[in-house]
Short mmCIF file of C-alpha atoms in Angstrom, two decimals:
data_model
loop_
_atom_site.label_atom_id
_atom_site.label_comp_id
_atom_site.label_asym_id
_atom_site.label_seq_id
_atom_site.Cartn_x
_atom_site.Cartn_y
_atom_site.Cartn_z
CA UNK H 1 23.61 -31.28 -61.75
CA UNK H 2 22.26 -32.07 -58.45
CA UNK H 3 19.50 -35.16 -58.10
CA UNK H 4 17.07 -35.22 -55.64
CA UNK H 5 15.80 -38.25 -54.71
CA UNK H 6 11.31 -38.13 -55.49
CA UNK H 7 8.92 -39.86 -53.21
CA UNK H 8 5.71 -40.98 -54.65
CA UNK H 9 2.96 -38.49 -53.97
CA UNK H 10 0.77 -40.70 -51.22
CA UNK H 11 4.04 -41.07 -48.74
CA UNK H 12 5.13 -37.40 -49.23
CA UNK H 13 1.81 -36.60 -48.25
CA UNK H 14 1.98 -38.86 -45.30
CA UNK H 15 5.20 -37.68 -44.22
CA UNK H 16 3.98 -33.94 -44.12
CA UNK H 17 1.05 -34.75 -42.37
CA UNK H 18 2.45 -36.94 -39.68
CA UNK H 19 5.55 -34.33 -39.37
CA UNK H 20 2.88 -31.16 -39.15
CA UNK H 21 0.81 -33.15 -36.65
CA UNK H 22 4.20 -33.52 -34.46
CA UNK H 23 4.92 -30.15 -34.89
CA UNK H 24 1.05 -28.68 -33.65
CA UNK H 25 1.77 -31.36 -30.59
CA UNK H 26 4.93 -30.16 -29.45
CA UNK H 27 4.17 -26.10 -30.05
CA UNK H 28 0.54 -27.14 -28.04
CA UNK H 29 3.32 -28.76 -25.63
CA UNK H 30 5.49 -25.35 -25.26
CA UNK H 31 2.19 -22.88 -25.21
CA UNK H 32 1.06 -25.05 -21.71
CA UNK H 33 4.58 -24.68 -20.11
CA UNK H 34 4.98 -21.13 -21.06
CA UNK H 35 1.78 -19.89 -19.67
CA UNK H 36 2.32 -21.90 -16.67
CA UNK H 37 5.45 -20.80 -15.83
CA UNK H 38 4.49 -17.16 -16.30
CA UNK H 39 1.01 -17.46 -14.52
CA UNK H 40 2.45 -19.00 -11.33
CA UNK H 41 5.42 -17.07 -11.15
CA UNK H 42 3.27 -13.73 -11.15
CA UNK H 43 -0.15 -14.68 -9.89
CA UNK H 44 -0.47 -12.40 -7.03
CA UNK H 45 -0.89 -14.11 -2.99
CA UNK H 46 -4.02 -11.68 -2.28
CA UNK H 47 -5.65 -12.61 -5.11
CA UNK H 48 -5.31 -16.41 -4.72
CA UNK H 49 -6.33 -15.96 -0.86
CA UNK H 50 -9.42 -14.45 -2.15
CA UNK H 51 -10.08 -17.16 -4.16
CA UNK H 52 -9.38 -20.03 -1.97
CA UNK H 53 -11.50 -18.19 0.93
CA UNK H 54 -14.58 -16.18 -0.61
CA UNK H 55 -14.79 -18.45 -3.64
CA UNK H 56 -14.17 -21.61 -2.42
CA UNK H 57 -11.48 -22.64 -5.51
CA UNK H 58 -8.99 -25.35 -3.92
CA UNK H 59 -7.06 -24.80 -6.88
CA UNK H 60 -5.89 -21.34 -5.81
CA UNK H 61 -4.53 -22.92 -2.35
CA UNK H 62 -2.30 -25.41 -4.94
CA UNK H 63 -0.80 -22.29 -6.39
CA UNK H 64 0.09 -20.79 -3.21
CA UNK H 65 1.82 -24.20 -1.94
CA UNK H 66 3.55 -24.34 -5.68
CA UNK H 67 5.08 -20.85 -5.39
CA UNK H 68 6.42 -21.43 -1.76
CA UNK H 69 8.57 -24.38 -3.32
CA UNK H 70 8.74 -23.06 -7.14
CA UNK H 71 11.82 -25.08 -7.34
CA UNK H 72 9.92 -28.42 -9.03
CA UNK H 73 7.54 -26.47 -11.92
CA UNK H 74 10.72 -24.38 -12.21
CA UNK H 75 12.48 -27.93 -13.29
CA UNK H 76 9.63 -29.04 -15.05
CA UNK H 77 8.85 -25.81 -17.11
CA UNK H 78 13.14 -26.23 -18.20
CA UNK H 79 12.50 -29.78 -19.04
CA UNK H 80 9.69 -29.06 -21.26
CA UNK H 81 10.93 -26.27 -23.30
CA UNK H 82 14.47 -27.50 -23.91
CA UNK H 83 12.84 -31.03 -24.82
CA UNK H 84 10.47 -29.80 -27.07
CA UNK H 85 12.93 -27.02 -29.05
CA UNK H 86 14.87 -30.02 -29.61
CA UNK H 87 12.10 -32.27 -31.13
CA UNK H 88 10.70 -29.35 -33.40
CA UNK H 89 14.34 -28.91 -34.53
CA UNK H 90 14.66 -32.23 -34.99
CA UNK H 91 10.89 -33.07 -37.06
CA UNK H 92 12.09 -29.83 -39.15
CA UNK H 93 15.03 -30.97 -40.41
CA UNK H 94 14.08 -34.81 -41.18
CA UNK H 95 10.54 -34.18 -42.13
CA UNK H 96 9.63 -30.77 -43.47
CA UNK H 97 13.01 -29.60 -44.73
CA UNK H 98 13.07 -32.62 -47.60
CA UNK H 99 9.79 -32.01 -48.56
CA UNK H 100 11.01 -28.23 -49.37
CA UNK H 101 14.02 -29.34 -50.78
CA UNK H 102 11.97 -31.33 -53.37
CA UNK H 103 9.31 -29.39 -53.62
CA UNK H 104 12.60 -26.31 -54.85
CA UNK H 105 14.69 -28.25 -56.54
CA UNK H 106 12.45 -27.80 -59.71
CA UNK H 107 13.85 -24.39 -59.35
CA UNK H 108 17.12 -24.89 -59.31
CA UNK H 109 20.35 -25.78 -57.54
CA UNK H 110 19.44 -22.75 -54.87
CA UNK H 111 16.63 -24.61 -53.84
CA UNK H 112 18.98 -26.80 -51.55
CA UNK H 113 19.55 -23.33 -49.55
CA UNK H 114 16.27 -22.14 -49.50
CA UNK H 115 14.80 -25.52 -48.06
CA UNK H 116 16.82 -25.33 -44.71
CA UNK H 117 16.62 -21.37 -44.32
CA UNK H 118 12.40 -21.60 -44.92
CA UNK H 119 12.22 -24.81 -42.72
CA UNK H 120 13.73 -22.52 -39.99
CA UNK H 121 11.80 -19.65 -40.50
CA UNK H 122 8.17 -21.48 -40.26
CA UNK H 123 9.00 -23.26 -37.33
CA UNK H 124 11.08 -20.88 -35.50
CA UNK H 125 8.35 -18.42 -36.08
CA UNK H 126 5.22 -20.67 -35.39
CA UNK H 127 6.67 -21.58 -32.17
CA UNK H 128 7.62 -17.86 -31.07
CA UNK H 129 4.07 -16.88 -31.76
CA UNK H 130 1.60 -19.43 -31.00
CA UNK H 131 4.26 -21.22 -28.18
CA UNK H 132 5.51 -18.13 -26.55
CA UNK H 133 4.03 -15.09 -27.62
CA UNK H 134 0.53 -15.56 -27.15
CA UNK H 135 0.71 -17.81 -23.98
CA UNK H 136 3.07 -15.43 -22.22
CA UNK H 137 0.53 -12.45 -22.90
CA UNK H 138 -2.43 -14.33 -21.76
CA UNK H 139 -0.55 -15.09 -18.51
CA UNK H 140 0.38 -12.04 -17.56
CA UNK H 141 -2.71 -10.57 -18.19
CA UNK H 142 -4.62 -13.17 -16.25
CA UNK H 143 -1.78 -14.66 -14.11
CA UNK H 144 -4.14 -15.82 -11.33
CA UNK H 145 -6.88 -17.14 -14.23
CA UNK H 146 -4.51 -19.37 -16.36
CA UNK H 147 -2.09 -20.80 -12.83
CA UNK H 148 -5.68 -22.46 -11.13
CA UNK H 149 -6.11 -24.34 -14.45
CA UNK H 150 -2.53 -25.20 -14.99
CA UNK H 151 -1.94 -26.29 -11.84
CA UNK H 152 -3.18 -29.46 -11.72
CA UNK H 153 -1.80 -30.61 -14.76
CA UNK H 154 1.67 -29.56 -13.33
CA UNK H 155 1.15 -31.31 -10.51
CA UNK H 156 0.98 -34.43 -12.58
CA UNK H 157 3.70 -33.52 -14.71
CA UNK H 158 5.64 -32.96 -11.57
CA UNK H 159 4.86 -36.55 -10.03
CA UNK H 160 5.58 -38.42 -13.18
CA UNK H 161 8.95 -36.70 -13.99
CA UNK H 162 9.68 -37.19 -10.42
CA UNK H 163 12.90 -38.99 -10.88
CA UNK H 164 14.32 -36.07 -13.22
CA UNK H 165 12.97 -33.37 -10.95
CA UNK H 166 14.21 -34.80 -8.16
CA UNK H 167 17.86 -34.49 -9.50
CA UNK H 168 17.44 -31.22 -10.91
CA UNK H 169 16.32 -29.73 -8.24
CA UNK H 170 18.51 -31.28 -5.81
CA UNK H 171 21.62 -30.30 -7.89
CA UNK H 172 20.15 -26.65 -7.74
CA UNK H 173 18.88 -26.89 -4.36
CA UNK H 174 22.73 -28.17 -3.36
CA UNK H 175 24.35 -25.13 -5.14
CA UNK H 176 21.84 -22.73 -3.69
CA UNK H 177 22.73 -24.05 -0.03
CA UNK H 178 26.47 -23.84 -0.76
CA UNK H 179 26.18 -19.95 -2.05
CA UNK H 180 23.66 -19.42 1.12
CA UNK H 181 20.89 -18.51 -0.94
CA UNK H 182 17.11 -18.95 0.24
CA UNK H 183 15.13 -21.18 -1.84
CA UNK H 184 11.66 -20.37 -0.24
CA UNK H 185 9.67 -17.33 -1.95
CA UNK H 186 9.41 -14.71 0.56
CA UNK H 187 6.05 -12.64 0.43
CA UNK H 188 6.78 -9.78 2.58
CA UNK H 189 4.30 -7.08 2.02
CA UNK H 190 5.36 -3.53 3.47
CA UNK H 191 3.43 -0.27 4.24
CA UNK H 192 4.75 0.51 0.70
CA UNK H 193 3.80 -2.07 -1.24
CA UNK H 194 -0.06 -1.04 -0.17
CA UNK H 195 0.39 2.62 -0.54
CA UNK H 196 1.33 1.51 -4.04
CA UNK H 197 -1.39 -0.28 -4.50
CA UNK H 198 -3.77 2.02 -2.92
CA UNK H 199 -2.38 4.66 -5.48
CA UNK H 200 -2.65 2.23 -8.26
CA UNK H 201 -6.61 1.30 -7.61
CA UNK H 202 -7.49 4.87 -7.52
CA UNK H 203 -5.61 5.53 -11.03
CA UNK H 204 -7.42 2.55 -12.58
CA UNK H 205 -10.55 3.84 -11.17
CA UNK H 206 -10.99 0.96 -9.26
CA UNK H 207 -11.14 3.30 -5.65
CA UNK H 208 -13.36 6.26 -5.06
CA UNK H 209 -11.37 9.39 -4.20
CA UNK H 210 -13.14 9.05 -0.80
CA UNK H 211 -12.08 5.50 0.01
CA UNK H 212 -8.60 6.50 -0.94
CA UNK H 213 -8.26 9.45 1.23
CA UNK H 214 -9.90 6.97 3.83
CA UNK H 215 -7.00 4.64 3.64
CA UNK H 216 -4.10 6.98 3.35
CA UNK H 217 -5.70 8.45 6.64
CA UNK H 218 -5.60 4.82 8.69
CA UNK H 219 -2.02 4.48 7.65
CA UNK H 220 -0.97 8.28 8.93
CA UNK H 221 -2.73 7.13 12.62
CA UNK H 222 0.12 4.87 12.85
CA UNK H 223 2.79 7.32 12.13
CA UNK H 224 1.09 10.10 13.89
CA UNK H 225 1.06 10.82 17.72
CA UNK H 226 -1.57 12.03 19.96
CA UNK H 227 0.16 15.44 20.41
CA UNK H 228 -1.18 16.15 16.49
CA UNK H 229 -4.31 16.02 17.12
CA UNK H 230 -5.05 16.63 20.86
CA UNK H 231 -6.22 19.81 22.47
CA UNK H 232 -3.59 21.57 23.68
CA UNK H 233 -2.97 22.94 27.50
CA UNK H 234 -3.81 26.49 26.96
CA UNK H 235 -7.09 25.34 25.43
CA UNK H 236 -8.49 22.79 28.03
CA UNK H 237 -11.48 23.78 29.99
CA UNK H 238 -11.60 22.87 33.98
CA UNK H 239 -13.08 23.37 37.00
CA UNK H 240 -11.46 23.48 40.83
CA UNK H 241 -13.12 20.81 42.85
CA UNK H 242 -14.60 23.46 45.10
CA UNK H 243 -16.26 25.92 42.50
CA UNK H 244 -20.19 26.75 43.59
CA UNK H 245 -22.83 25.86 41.21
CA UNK H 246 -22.97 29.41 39.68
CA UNK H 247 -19.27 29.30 38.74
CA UNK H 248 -19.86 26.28 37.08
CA UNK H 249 -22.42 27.41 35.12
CA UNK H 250 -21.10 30.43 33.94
CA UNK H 251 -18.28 28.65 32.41
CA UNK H 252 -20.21 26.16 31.16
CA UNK H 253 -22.22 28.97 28.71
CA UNK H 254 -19.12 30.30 27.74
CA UNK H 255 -17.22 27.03 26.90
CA UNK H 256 -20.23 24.63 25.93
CA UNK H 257 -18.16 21.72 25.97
CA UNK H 258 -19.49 17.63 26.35
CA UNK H 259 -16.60 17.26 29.16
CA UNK H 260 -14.35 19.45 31.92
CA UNK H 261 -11.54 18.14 33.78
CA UNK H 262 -11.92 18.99 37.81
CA UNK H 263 -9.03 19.67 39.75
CA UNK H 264 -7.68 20.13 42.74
CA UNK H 265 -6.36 23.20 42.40
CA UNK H 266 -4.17 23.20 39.34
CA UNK H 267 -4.57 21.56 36.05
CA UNK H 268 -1.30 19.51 37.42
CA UNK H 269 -3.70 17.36 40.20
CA UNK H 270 -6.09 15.80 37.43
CA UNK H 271 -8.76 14.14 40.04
CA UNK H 272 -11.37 13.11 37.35
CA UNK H 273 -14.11 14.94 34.79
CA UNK H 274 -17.43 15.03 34.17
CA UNK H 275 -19.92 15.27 30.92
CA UNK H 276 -22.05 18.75 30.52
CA UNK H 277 -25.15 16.71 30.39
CA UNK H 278 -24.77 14.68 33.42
CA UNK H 279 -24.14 17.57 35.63
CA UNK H 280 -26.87 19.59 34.06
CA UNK H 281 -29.71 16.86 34.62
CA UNK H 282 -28.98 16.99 38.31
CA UNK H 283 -28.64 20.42 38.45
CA UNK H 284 -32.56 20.37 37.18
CA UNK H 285 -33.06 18.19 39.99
CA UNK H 286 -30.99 19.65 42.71
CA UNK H 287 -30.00 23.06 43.28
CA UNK H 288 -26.56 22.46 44.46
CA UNK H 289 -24.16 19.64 43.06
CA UNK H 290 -20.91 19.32 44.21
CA UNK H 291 -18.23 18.50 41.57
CA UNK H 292 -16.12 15.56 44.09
CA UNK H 293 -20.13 13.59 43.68
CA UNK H 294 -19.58 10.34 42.45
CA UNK H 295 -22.59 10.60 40.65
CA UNK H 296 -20.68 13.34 38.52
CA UNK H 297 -17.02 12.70 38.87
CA UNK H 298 -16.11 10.01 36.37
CA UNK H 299 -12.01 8.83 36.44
CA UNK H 300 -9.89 10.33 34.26
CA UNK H 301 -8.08 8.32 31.99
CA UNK H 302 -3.86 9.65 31.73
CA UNK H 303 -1.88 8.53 28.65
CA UNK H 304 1.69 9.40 27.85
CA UNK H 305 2.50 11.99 24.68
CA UNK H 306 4.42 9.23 22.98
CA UNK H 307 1.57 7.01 21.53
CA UNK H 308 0.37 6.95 18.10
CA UNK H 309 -3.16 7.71 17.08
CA UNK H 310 -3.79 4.04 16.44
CA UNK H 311 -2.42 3.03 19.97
CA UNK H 312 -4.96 6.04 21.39
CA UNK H 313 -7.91 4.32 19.62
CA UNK H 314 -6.49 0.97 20.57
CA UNK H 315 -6.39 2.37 24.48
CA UNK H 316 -10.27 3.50 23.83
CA UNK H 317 -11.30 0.46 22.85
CA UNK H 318 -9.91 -1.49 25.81
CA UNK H 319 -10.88 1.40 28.67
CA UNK H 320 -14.63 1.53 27.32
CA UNK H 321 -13.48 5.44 27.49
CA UNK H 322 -13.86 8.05 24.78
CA UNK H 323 -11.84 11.15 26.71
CA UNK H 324 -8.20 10.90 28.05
CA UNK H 325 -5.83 13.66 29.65
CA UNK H 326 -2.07 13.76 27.67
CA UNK H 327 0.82 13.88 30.00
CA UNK H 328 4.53 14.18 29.25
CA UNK H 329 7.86 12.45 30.47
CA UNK H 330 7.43 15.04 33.33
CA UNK H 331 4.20 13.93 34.54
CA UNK H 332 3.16 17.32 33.60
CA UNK H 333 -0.44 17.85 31.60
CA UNK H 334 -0.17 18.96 28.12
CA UNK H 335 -3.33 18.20 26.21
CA UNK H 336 -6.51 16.26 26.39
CA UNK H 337 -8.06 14.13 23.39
CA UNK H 338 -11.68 12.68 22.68
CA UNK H 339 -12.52 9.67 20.20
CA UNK H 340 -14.09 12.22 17.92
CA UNK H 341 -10.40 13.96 17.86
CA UNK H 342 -9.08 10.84 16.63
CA UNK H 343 -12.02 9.98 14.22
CA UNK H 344 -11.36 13.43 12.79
CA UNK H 345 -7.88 12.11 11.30
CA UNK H 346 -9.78 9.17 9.85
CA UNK H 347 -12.46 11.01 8.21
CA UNK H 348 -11.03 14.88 7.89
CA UNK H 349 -12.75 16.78 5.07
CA UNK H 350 -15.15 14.11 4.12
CA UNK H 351 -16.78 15.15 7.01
CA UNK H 352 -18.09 18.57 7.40
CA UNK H 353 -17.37 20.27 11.00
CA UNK H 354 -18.08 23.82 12.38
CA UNK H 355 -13.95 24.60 12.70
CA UNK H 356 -12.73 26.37 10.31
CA UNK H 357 -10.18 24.37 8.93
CA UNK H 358 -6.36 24.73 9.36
CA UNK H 359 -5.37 24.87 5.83
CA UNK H 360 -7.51 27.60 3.81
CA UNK H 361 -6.15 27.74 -0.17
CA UNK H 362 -6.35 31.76 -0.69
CA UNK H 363 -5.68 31.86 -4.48
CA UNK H 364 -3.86 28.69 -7.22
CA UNK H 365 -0.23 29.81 -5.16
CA UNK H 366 -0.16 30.75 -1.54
CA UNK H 367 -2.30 28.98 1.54
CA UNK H 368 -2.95 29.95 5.22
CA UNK H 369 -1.91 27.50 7.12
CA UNK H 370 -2.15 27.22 11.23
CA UNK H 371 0.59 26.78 12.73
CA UNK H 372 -0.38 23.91 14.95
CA UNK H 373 -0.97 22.10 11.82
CA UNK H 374 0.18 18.65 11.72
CA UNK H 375 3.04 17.98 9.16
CA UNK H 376 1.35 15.48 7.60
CA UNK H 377 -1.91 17.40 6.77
CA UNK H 378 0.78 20.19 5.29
CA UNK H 379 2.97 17.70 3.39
CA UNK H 380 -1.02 16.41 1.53
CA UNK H 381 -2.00 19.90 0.83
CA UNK H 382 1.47 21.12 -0.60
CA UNK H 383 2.27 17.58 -2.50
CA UNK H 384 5.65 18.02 -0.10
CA UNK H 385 7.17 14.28 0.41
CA UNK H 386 9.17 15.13 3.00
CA UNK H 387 10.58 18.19 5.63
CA UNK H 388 14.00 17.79 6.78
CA UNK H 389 14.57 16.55 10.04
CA UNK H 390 10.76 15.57 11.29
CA UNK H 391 11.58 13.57 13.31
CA UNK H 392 12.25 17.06 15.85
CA UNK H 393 8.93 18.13 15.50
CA UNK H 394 5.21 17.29 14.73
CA UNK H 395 3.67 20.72 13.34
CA UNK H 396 4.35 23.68 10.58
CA UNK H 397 4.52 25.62 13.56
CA UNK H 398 7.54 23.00 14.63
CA UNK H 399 8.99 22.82 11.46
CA UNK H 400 9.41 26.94 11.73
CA UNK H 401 11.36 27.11 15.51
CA UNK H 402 12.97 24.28 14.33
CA UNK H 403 14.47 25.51 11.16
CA UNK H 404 15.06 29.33 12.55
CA UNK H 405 16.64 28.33 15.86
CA UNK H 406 14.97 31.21 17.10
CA UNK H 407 11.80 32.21 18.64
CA UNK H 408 9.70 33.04 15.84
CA UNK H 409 8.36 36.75 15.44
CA UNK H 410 5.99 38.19 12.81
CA UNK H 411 7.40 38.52 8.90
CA UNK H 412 10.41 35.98 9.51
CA UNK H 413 10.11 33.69 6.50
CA UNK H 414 12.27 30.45 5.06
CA UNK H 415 12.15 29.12 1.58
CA UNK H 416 12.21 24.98 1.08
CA UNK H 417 11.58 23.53 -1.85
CA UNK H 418 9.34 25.07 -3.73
CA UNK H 419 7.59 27.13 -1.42
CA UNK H 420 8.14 30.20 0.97
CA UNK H 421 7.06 29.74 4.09
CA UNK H 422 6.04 33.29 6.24
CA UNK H 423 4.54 34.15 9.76
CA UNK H 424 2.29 36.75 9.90
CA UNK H 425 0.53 35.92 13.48
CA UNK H 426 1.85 34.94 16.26
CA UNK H 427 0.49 34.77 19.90
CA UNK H 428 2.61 34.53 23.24
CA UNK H 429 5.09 33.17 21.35
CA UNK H 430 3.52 30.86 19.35
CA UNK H 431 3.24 30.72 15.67
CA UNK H 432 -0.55 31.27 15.15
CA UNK H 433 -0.61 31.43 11.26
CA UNK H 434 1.76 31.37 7.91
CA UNK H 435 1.33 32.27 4.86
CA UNK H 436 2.50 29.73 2.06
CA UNK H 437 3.93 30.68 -1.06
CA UNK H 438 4.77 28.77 -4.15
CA UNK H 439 7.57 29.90 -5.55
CA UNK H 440 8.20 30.27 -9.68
CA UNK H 441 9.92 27.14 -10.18
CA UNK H 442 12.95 28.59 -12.51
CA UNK H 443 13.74 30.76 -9.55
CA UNK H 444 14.84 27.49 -7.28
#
């Protein structure tokens, strides 16, 4: 029959006390290290910016310095958990499991298996709930929260383990160098990432359906040239340098546009424009105003096809101008643009306009779509992500001639995707409007 040794009731008492005050240390111990090393490792740059800048918490900039060299709380957060299993395993078998073993042994000779197997359950599981569990779900739910108030008590941690940290992490650092792998936490935020997070805010509810349109919109103007939005040559509106007062007028009540190019003969010699409202007020005044008078004739400003829409607005700012004439790699004139043409991109349905607007949705299936349409605007409406080969052309209308290697003629149709794309106007040879259909999708 198996003894077990009995301790008198005051120093058993003791013992499980002092053992049970070791053990709420060293799982108070892991809970700090585990939250810290899953609140810096995840609190987000943008956030901690914020912090440091609008509210003034120096703590955040200490995170931000901490995750650009991660390799010392990395060291320090290893140190701590491996020291402190091995302590709890340690107090749990010379403290609690005895007191088990003759607390069972009344029971029995299987009381000597029970006392090791129970010691390991209790303080396996306290420490994987209240060491781990818990900490590691209140960090990653407020990563940026928990890493300014842990970081200062790392910081200490990391200055007296120094010696220990700085062996560790040289050994790692060495090792790292030797496989050619960058030690330094790269933050490297792409169009993507912010897209992403654009899309995410206005799940959560977080953006207004406006503000996210709004921002999609600002990123397109970067992708986007000026040839998507312009005016195009067979729309433009001039004036020959030598038309009478009564010409001028006439076309201005048919075309009551704010500005007309003048030229000197052709819309090829460009020579300047002028704004409706100047040129009226001095008609008032005088009877006869000659279109070359300075008082008139403003310069024209000439940019190439090739820019984007945020290199346009850029160019606006800079010029103090609000109008500029499109030319292409032939020095040849093939649209004009305003500020409000750009703004349009920017702002597009929120704001309500007197055109009637390129993409009309006919019934739940099919759309009427111009053809001058920019890609883009088609690709929002029709939830396409991509057309093949856009890099060949800006518009539906592109997209079409591209894709038929023909020129297009009324009822010729292509299927992509989803969605059956037909003409059913055109106009010298120019895709005026389609018809979009969305296909059953067990017939693709």
């Amino acid at each position: 029959m198996v003894k077990c040794r009995r301790f008198p009731l005051s120093h058993r008492l003791m013992t499980i006390l002092q053992a049970l005050f070791v053990l709420v240390l060293l799982i108070t111990v892991s809970a700090f290290v585990s939250s810290a090393e899953l609140s810096l490792a995840s609190a987000r740059k943008i956030k901690l910016q914020v912090m440091a800048k609008d509210g003034g918490d120096t703590r955040a900039l200490d995170v931000l310095n901490m995750q650009q060299q991660p390799g010392s709380f990395i060291t320090i957060v290893q140190i701590g958990l491996n020291a402190v299993a091995i302590l709890a395993g340690i107090v749990g078998e010379a403290a609690v499991r005895p007191y088990f073993a003759a607390w069972f042994a009344r029971f029995g000779t299987w009381g000597e298996t029970t006392a090791p197997l129970l010691t390991f359950v209790l303080v396996t599981g306290s420490f994987i709930l209240v060491a781990d569990l818990m900490p590691k779900r209140l960090a990653i739910t407020y990563p940026e929260a928990v890493a300014v108030r842990i970081v200062r008590p790392m910081m200490f941690l990391i200055f007296l383990l120094k010696p220990f940290v700085w062996i560790f992490d040289g050994l790692a650092n060495a090792v790292f160098k030797l496989l050619k792998i960058p030690t330094v936490r790269q933050e490297q935020l792409t169009s993507e990432d912010i897209y992403a997070v654009v899309d995410a805010g206005a799940q959560a509810g977080v953006l207004k359906q406006q503000e996210h349109y709004l921002i999609e919109n600002i990123f397109d103007m970067q992708a986007r040239t000026v040839t998507s939005t312009m005016s195009t040559r067979e729309y433009i509106a001039y004036f020959d340098k030598n038309d009478d007062s009564a010409t001028v007028l006439e076309a201005m009540s048919e075309k009551p546009h704010n500005k007309f190019l003048v030229c000197d003969g052709d819309l090829e010699r460009v020579i300047g424009y002028i704004e409706s409202h100047t040129l009226l007020t001095l008609f008032l005044k005088e009877k006869s105003v000659r279109l070359t008078d300075k008082r008139v004739l403003r310069k024209a400003l000439f940019i190439p096809d090739t820019l984007s829409l945020y290199d346009v607005l850029e160019t606006f700012k800079t010029s103090g101008e609000d109008f500029a004439v499109v030319v292409n790699e032939y020095a040849l004139v093939v649209g004009v643009v305003t500020l409000k043409d750009v703004m349009s991109i920017v702002m597009g349905e929120l704001v309500n306009t007197e055109e009637e607007p390129q993409i009309i949705r006919r019934t739940e299936d099919t759309w009427l779509v111009d053809g001058a349409t920019p890609l883009a605007d088609v690709m929002r409406a029709l939830d396409i992500e991509a057309f093949p080969n856009s890099e060949n052309y800006e518009t539906i209308a592109g997209f079409m001639m591209y894709s038929l290697r023909k020129i297009p003629k009324r009822t010729d149709f292509l299927v992509y995707g989803r969605y059956k794309f037909e003409i059913i106007d055109t106009e010298n040879l120019k895709i005026d409007q389609l018809l979009v259909t969305r296909q059953d999708v067990a017939a693709d």
